[in-house]
């Protein structure tokens, strides 16, 4: 028996609506989705729906709602969203963690608080001032299980508040999938609860 892939359904502004299971071939022009957790009426209120596979490399398309029958909805594919859509989907997530310098510029760890996260990176506050281009390891407690990944400081968003935009570097495919799944799960539970 093959494992059914779970999809995240988002509205036209990328806010999560529900999760569902694709019941037709992903390459068809009309897609039938079985909506999970009783969210089908909420989904049916939207004309434009973005459908994103929760696994790395899955389908990411913009669709038009055709009809709803019970827990199933039919969607007409309108446009491909591409891999960058999934990678850049930012979700506000707050957690405390630590970063560890990779270059030996200081010893120990720095305390951080996240602002938002995407599959490509994270925005965070740090007690210790950081330098653009510097590389660190960060513990991500939002994944299951928590993982440690490397990041690079891209730019300073606020010097006064020590707020930084960072990109993940050298992520393994499994790590990227774990980050993506945690983002979708967090966003889904906090917007549709």
mmCIF file of N, CA, C and O in Angstrom, residues 53-128:
data_model
loop_
_atom_site.group_PDB
_atom_site.id
_atom_site.type_symbol
_atom_site.label_atom_id
_atom_site.label_comp_id
_atom_site.label_asym_id
_atom_site.label_seq_id
_atom_site.Cartn_x
_atom_site.Cartn_y
_atom_site.Cartn_z
ATOM 1 N N UNK A 53 2.168 20.401 -1.774
ATOM 2 C CA UNK A 53 2.545 19.122 -1.179
ATOM 3 C C UNK A 53 3.437 19.360 0.023
ATOM 4 O O UNK A 53 4.353 20.177 -0.031
ATOM 5 N N UNK A 54 3.162 18.656 1.129
ATOM 6 C CA UNK A 54 3.931 18.871 2.346
ATOM 7 C C UNK A 54 5.283 18.170 2.309
ATOM 8 O O UNK A 54 6.133 18.436 3.140
ATOM 9 N N UNK A 55 5.496 17.294 1.343
ATOM 10 C CA UNK A 55 6.797 16.640 1.216
ATOM 11 C C UNK A 55 7.650 17.416 0.229
ATOM 12 O O UNK A 55 7.146 18.051 -0.694
ATOM 13 N N UNK A 56 8.959 17.365 0.433
ATOM 14 C CA UNK A 56 9.892 18.078 -0.436
ATOM 15 C C UNK A 56 9.696 17.649 -1.891
ATOM 16 O O UNK A 56 9.576 16.474 -2.189
ATOM 17 N N UNK A 57 9.629 18.634 -2.785
ATOM 18 C CA UNK A 57 9.483 18.349 -4.206
ATOM 19 C C UNK A 57 8.063 18.057 -4.645
ATOM 20 O O UNK A 57 7.832 17.736 -5.802
ATOM 21 N N UNK A 58 7.104 18.171 -3.747
ATOM 22 C CA UNK A 58 5.712 17.883 -4.088
ATOM 23 C C UNK A 58 5.094 18.987 -4.936
ATOM 24 O O UNK A 58 5.679 20.028 -5.170
ATOM 25 N N UNK A 59 3.885 18.720 -5.396
ATOM 26 C CA UNK A 59 3.117 19.635 -6.224
ATOM 27 C C UNK A 59 2.894 20.967 -5.505
ATOM 28 O O UNK A 59 2.621 20.994 -4.310
ATOM 29 N N UNK A 60 3.017 22.066 -6.241
ATOM 30 C CA UNK A 60 2.691 23.398 -5.716
ATOM 31 C C UNK A 60 1.997 24.151 -6.844
ATOM 32 O O UNK A 60 2.635 24.581 -7.804
ATOM 33 N N UNK A 61 0.664 24.277 -6.750
ATOM 34 C CA UNK A 61 -0.124 24.895 -7.816
ATOM 35 C C UNK A 61 -1.197 25.830 -7.266
ATOM 36 O O UNK A 61 -1.649 25.674 -6.137
ATOM 37 N N UNK A 62 -1.566 26.783 -8.101
ATOM 38 C CA UNK A 62 -2.698 27.645 -7.792
ATOM 39 C C UNK A 62 -3.895 27.069 -8.533
ATOM 40 O O UNK A 62 -3.791 26.691 -9.700
ATOM 41 N N UNK A 63 -5.032 26.988 -7.838
ATOM 42 C CA UNK A 63 -6.222 26.351 -8.405
ATOM 43 C C UNK A 63 -7.450 27.228 -8.213
ATOM 44 O O UNK A 63 -7.477 28.122 -7.378
ATOM 45 N N UNK A 64 -8.482 26.882 -8.985
ATOM 46 C CA UNK A 64 -9.799 27.499 -8.840
ATOM 47 C C UNK A 64 -10.735 26.416 -8.335
ATOM 48 O O UNK A 64 -10.755 25.290 -8.854
ATOM 49 N N UNK A 65 -11.518 26.748 -7.320
ATOM 50 C CA UNK A 65 -12.483 25.798 -6.765
ATOM 51 C C UNK A 65 -13.598 25.557 -7.779
ATOM 52 O O UNK A 65 -14.207 26.497 -8.289
ATOM 53 N N UNK A 66 -13.853 24.293 -8.081
ATOM 54 C CA UNK A 66 -14.943 23.944 -9.003
ATOM 55 C C UNK A 66 -16.199 23.563 -8.235
ATOM 56 O O UNK A 66 -17.280 24.046 -8.523
ATOM 57 N N UNK A 67 -16.055 22.651 -7.250
ATOM 58 C CA UNK A 67 -17.231 22.218 -6.472
ATOM 59 C C UNK A 67 -16.802 21.517 -5.190
ATOM 60 O O UNK A 67 -15.663 21.074 -5.059
ATOM 61 N N UNK A 68 -17.757 21.405 -4.293
ATOM 62 C CA UNK A 68 -17.569 20.678 -3.045
ATOM 63 C C UNK A 68 -18.678 19.646 -2.921
ATOM 64 O O UNK A 68 -19.849 19.950 -3.163
ATOM 65 N N UNK A 69 -18.297 18.427 -2.551
ATOM 66 C CA UNK A 69 -19.266 17.377 -2.245
ATOM 67 C C UNK A 69 -18.813 16.713 -0.961
ATOM 68 O O UNK A 69 -17.857 15.927 -0.969
ATOM 69 N N UNK A 70 -19.459 17.073 0.119
ATOM 70 C CA UNK A 70 -19.069 16.527 1.418
ATOM 71 C C UNK A 70 -17.645 16.927 1.755
ATOM 72 O O UNK A 70 -17.293 18.097 1.713
ATOM 73 N N UNK A 71 -16.804 15.929 2.074
ATOM 74 C CA UNK A 71 -15.417 16.184 2.454
ATOM 75 C C UNK A 71 -14.491 16.305 1.247
ATOM 76 O O UNK A 71 -13.285 16.439 1.406
ATOM 77 N N UNK A 72 -15.035 16.236 0.035
ATOM 78 C CA UNK A 72 -14.223 16.286 -1.174
ATOM 79 C C UNK A 72 -14.469 17.575 -1.944
ATOM 80 O O UNK A 72 -15.604 18.025 -2.075
ATOM 81 N N UNK A 73 -13.364 18.120 -2.450
ATOM 82 C CA UNK A 73 -13.474 19.295 -3.308
ATOM 83 C C UNK A 73 -12.764 18.995 -4.622
ATOM 84 O O UNK A 73 -11.828 18.193 -4.668
ATOM 85 N N UNK A 74 -13.231 19.625 -5.680
ATOM 86 C CA UNK A 74 -12.600 19.517 -6.992
ATOM 87 C C UNK A 74 -11.991 20.865 -7.327
ATOM 88 O O UNK A 74 -12.634 21.908 -7.165
ATOM 89 N N UNK A 75 -10.743 20.829 -7.792
ATOM 90 C CA UNK A 75 -9.998 22.034 -8.112
ATOM 91 C C UNK A 75 -9.513 21.974 -9.553
ATOM 92 O O UNK A 75 -9.063 20.927 -10.020
ATOM 93 N N UNK A 76 -9.583 23.107 -10.234
ATOM 94 C CA UNK A 76 -9.039 23.231 -11.583
ATOM 95 C C UNK A 76 -7.670 23.909 -11.474
ATOM 96 O O UNK A 76 -7.562 25.012 -10.944
ATOM 97 N N UNK A 77 -6.619 23.243 -11.970
ATOM 98 C CA UNK A 77 -5.275 23.831 -11.933
ATOM 99 C C UNK A 77 -5.242 25.067 -12.816
ATOM 100 O O UNK A 77 -5.683 25.032 -13.960
ATOM 101 N N UNK A 78 -4.700 26.167 -12.283
ATOM 102 C CA UNK A 78 -4.589 27.415 -13.035
ATOM 103 C C UNK A 78 -3.129 27.723 -13.364
ATOM 104 O O UNK A 78 -2.809 28.082 -14.484
ATOM 105 N N UNK A 79 -2.227 27.571 -12.376
ATOM 106 C CA UNK A 79 -0.817 27.910 -12.597
ATOM 107 C C UNK A 79 0.073 27.144 -11.641
ATOM 108 O O UNK A 79 -0.335 26.834 -10.516
ATOM 109 N N UNK A 80 1.286 26.882 -12.075
ATOM 110 C CA UNK A 80 2.288 26.267 -11.207
ATOM 111 C C UNK A 80 2.900 27.354 -10.341
ATOM 112 O O UNK A 80 3.155 28.463 -10.813
ATOM 113 N N UNK A 81 3.133 27.040 -9.065
ATOM 114 C CA UNK A 81 3.732 28.014 -8.158
ATOM 115 C C UNK A 81 5.250 27.879 -8.090
ATOM 116 O O UNK A 81 5.926 28.764 -7.595
ATOM 117 N N UNK A 82 5.791 26.768 -8.548
ATOM 118 C CA UNK A 82 7.240 26.594 -8.585
ATOM 119 C C UNK A 82 7.841 26.289 -7.227
ATOM 120 O O UNK A 82 7.217 26.470 -6.188
ATOM 121 N N UNK A 83 9.075 25.843 -7.252
ATOM 122 C CA UNK A 83 9.755 25.442 -6.019
ATOM 123 C C UNK A 83 10.081 26.634 -5.127
ATOM 124 O O UNK A 83 10.174 26.501 -3.912
ATOM 125 N N UNK A 84 10.263 27.819 -5.708
ATOM 126 C CA UNK A 84 10.587 28.998 -4.904
ATOM 127 C C UNK A 84 9.421 29.398 -3.992
ATOM 128 O O UNK A 84 9.638 29.955 -2.928
ATOM 129 N N UNK A 85 8.182 29.136 -4.425
ATOM 130 C CA UNK A 85 7.023 29.461 -3.593
ATOM 131 C C UNK A 85 7.127 28.736 -2.254
ATOM 132 O O UNK A 85 6.992 29.332 -1.194
ATOM 133 N N UNK A 86 7.376 27.437 -2.311
ATOM 134 C CA UNK A 86 7.486 26.623 -1.098
ATOM 135 C C UNK A 86 8.668 27.096 -0.253
ATOM 136 O O UNK A 86 8.577 27.240 0.943
ATOM 137 N N UNK A 87 9.795 27.354 -0.907
ATOM 138 C CA UNK A 87 11.013 27.740 -0.200
ATOM 139 C C UNK A 87 10.867 29.081 0.510
ATOM 140 O O UNK A 87 11.429 29.298 1.568
ATOM 141 N N UNK A 88 10.107 30.008 -0.085
ATOM 142 C CA UNK A 88 9.999 31.360 0.469
ATOM 143 C C UNK A 88 8.754 31.601 1.318
ATOM 144 O O UNK A 88 8.548 32.714 1.782
ATOM 145 N N UNK A 89 7.925 30.593 1.497
ATOM 146 C CA UNK A 89 6.725 30.748 2.312
ATOM 147 C C UNK A 89 7.140 30.978 3.762
ATOM 148 O O UNK A 89 7.656 30.086 4.427
ATOM 149 N N UNK A 90 6.984 32.204 4.248
ATOM 150 C CA UNK A 90 7.420 32.593 5.602
ATOM 151 C C UNK A 90 6.263 32.492 6.583
ATOM 152 O O UNK A 90 5.161 32.920 6.294
ATOM 153 N N UNK A 91 6.592 31.950 7.748
ATOM 154 C CA UNK A 91 5.594 31.772 8.791
ATOM 155 C C UNK A 91 6.127 32.390 10.075
ATOM 156 O O UNK A 91 7.257 32.101 10.476
ATOM 157 N N UNK A 92 5.340 33.261 10.727
ATOM 158 C CA UNK A 92 5.793 33.791 12.015
ATOM 159 C C UNK A 92 5.798 32.674 13.061
ATOM 160 O O UNK A 92 4.763 32.084 13.345
ATOM 161 N N UNK A 93 6.972 32.362 13.569
ATOM 162 C CA UNK A 93 7.140 31.303 14.575
ATOM 163 C C UNK A 93 8.062 31.856 15.652
ATOM 164 O O UNK A 93 9.152 32.339 15.342
ATOM 165 N N UNK A 94 7.630 31.793 16.895
ATOM 166 C CA UNK A 94 8.450 32.289 17.998
ATOM 167 C C UNK A 94 8.931 31.122 18.851
ATOM 168 O O UNK A 94 8.141 30.330 19.336
ATOM 169 N N UNK A 95 10.257 31.020 18.974
ATOM 170 C CA UNK A 95 10.857 30.058 19.889
ATOM 171 C C UNK A 95 12.211 30.585 20.356
ATOM 172 O O UNK A 95 12.833 31.403 19.694
ATOM 173 N N UNK A 96 12.634 30.134 21.521
ATOM 174 C CA UNK A 96 13.954 30.456 22.064
ATOM 175 C C UNK A 96 14.912 29.356 21.649
ATOM 176 O O UNK A 96 14.540 28.188 21.631
ATOM 177 N N UNK A 97 16.142 29.730 21.328
ATOM 178 C CA UNK A 97 17.141 28.739 20.966
ATOM 179 C C UNK A 97 18.528 29.321 21.178
ATOM 180 O O UNK A 97 18.677 30.388 21.783
ATOM 181 N N UNK A 98 19.532 28.622 20.633
ATOM 182 C CA UNK A 98 20.911 29.058 20.744
ATOM 183 C C UNK A 98 21.615 28.907 19.405
ATOM 184 O O UNK A 98 21.289 28.015 18.626
ATOM 185 N N UNK A 99 22.580 29.811 19.153
ATOM 186 C CA UNK A 99 23.457 29.670 18.000
ATOM 187 C C UNK A 99 24.876 29.452 18.507
ATOM 188 O O UNK A 99 25.238 29.898 19.607
ATOM 189 N N UNK A 100 25.653 28.768 17.688
ATOM 190 C CA UNK A 100 27.032 28.439 18.014
ATOM 191 C C UNK A 100 27.908 28.880 16.847
ATOM 192 O O UNK A 100 27.671 28.457 15.714
ATOM 193 N N UNK A 101 28.926 29.712 17.081
ATOM 194 C CA UNK A 101 29.757 30.194 15.978
ATOM 195 C C UNK A 101 30.591 29.069 15.373
ATOM 196 O O UNK A 101 31.072 28.193 16.087
ATOM 197 N N UNK A 102 30.726 29.100 14.043
ATOM 198 C CA UNK A 102 31.513 28.085 13.352
ATOM 199 C C UNK A 102 32.964 28.506 13.154
ATOM 200 O O UNK A 102 33.830 27.678 12.934
ATOM 201 N N UNK A 103 33.250 29.808 13.224
ATOM 202 C CA UNK A 103 34.590 30.292 12.911
ATOM 203 C C UNK A 103 35.462 30.562 14.127
ATOM 204 O O UNK A 103 36.606 30.956 13.969
ATOM 205 N N UNK A 104 34.955 30.399 15.317
ATOM 206 C CA UNK A 104 35.757 30.656 16.506
ATOM 207 C C UNK A 104 35.863 32.130 16.856
ATOM 208 O O UNK A 104 36.728 32.537 17.617
ATOM 209 N N UNK A 105 34.957 32.989 16.304
ATOM 210 C CA UNK A 105 35.010 34.424 16.612
ATOM 211 C C UNK A 105 34.703 34.693 18.091
ATOM 212 O O UNK A 105 35.140 35.676 18.635
ATOM 213 N N UNK A 106 33.936 33.801 18.711
ATOM 214 C CA UNK A 106 33.723 33.801 20.146
ATOM 215 C C UNK A 106 33.382 32.389 20.570
ATOM 216 O O UNK A 106 33.041 31.554 19.742
ATOM 217 N N UNK A 107 33.505 32.107 21.822
ATOM 218 C CA UNK A 107 33.268 30.751 22.322
ATOM 219 C C UNK A 107 31.924 30.697 23.026
ATOM 220 O O UNK A 107 31.421 31.699 23.504
ATOM 221 N N UNK A 108 31.376 29.512 23.096
ATOM 222 C CA UNK A 108 30.103 29.333 23.785
ATOM 223 C C UNK A 108 28.934 29.413 22.825
ATOM 224 O O UNK A 108 29.040 29.048 21.661
ATOM 225 N N UNK A 109 27.844 29.927 23.344
ATOM 226 C CA UNK A 109 26.625 30.004 22.547
ATOM 227 C C UNK A 109 25.980 31.361 22.719
ATOM 228 O O UNK A 109 26.203 32.048 23.717
ATOM 229 N N UNK A 110 25.171 31.736 21.745
ATOM 230 C CA UNK A 110 24.430 32.984 21.811
ATOM 231 C C UNK A 110 22.940 32.688 21.879
ATOM 232 O O UNK A 110 22.428 31.831 21.157
ATOM 233 N N UNK A 111 22.258 33.380 22.752
ATOM 234 C CA UNK A 111 20.818 33.183 22.907
ATOM 235 C C UNK A 111 20.079 33.937 21.811
ATOM 236 O O UNK A 111 20.372 35.098 21.532
ATOM 237 N N UNK A 112 19.101 33.265 21.157
ATOM 238 C CA UNK A 112 18.324 33.876 20.082
ATOM 239 C C UNK A 112 16.836 33.630 20.295
ATOM 240 O O UNK A 112 16.440 32.705 21.002
ATOM 241 N N UNK A 113 16.040 34.486 19.662
ATOM 242 C CA UNK A 113 14.600 34.282 19.600
ATOM 243 C C UNK A 113 14.180 34.454 18.152
ATOM 244 O O UNK A 113 14.518 35.444 17.504
ATOM 245 N N UNK A 114 13.455 33.474 17.637
ATOM 246 C CA UNK A 114 13.017 33.533 16.247
ATOM 247 C C UNK A 114 11.879 34.533 16.062
ATOM 248 O O UNK A 114 11.127 34.815 16.997
ATOM 249 N N UNK A 115 11.783 35.047 14.843
ATOM 250 C CA UNK A 115 10.692 35.945 14.455
ATOM 251 C C UNK A 115 9.815 35.237 13.432
ATOM 252 O O UNK A 115 8.605 35.166 13.569
ATOM 253 N N UNK A 116 10.466 34.733 12.370
ATOM 254 C CA UNK A 116 9.762 33.940 11.369
ATOM 255 C C UNK A 116 10.742 32.962 10.744
ATOM 256 O O UNK A 116 11.961 33.078 10.910
ATOM 257 N N UNK A 117 10.176 31.987 10.032
ATOM 258 C CA UNK A 117 11.002 30.943 9.436
ATOM 259 C C UNK A 117 10.400 30.547 8.090
ATOM 260 O O UNK A 117 9.188 30.641 7.889
ATOM 261 N N UNK A 118 11.270 30.160 7.176
ATOM 262 C CA UNK A 118 10.853 29.596 5.892
ATOM 263 C C UNK A 118 11.758 28.400 5.632
ATOM 264 O O UNK A 118 12.669 28.128 6.410
ATOM 265 N N UNK A 119 11.532 27.706 4.540
ATOM 266 C CA UNK A 119 12.413 26.582 4.202
ATOM 267 C C UNK A 119 13.811 27.069 3.853
ATOM 268 O O UNK A 119 14.765 26.306 3.916
ATOM 269 N N UNK A 120 13.935 28.345 3.511
ATOM 270 C CA UNK A 120 15.222 28.886 3.111
ATOM 271 C C UNK A 120 15.981 29.624 4.196
ATOM 272 O O UNK A 120 17.173 29.875 4.063
ATOM 273 N N UNK A 121 15.304 29.992 5.287
ATOM 274 C CA UNK A 121 16.014 30.746 6.313
ATOM 275 C C UNK A 121 15.142 31.161 7.477
ATOM 276 O O UNK A 121 13.999 30.721 7.618
ATOM 277 N N UNK A 122 15.700 32.048 8.297
ATOM 278 C CA UNK A 122 15.040 32.453 9.535
ATOM 279 C C UNK A 122 15.407 33.904 9.846
ATOM 280 O O UNK A 122 16.493 34.359 9.518
ATOM 281 N N UNK A 123 14.474 34.623 10.440
ATOM 282 C CA UNK A 123 14.764 35.945 11.000
ATOM 283 C C UNK A 123 14.788 35.769 12.508
ATOM 284 O O UNK A 123 13.939 35.068 13.071
ATOM 285 N N UNK A 124 15.800 36.379 13.160
ATOM 286 C CA UNK A 124 15.930 36.168 14.600
ATOM 287 C C UNK A 124 16.565 37.358 15.289
ATOM 288 O O UNK A 124 17.266 38.159 14.673
ATOM 289 N N UNK A 125 16.258 37.469 16.575
ATOM 290 C CA UNK A 125 16.929 38.408 17.467
ATOM 291 C C UNK A 125 18.048 37.648 18.158
ATOM 292 O O UNK A 125 17.894 36.463 18.488
ATOM 293 N N UNK A 126 19.180 38.335 18.406
ATOM 294 C CA UNK A 126 20.278 37.709 19.136
ATOM 295 C C UNK A 126 20.767 38.672 20.204
ATOM 296 O O UNK A 126 20.908 39.872 19.953
ATOM 297 N N UNK A 127 21.032 38.147 21.391
ATOM 298 C CA UNK A 127 21.549 38.966 22.482
ATOM 299 C C UNK A 127 22.915 39.539 22.092
ATOM 300 O O UNK A 127 23.209 40.700 22.344
ATOM 301 N N UNK A 128 23.732 38.728 21.431
ATOM 302 C CA UNK A 128 25.067 39.124 20.993
ATOM 303 C C UNK A 128 25.003 39.710 19.579
ATOM 304 O O UNK A 128 24.377 39.113 18.705
#
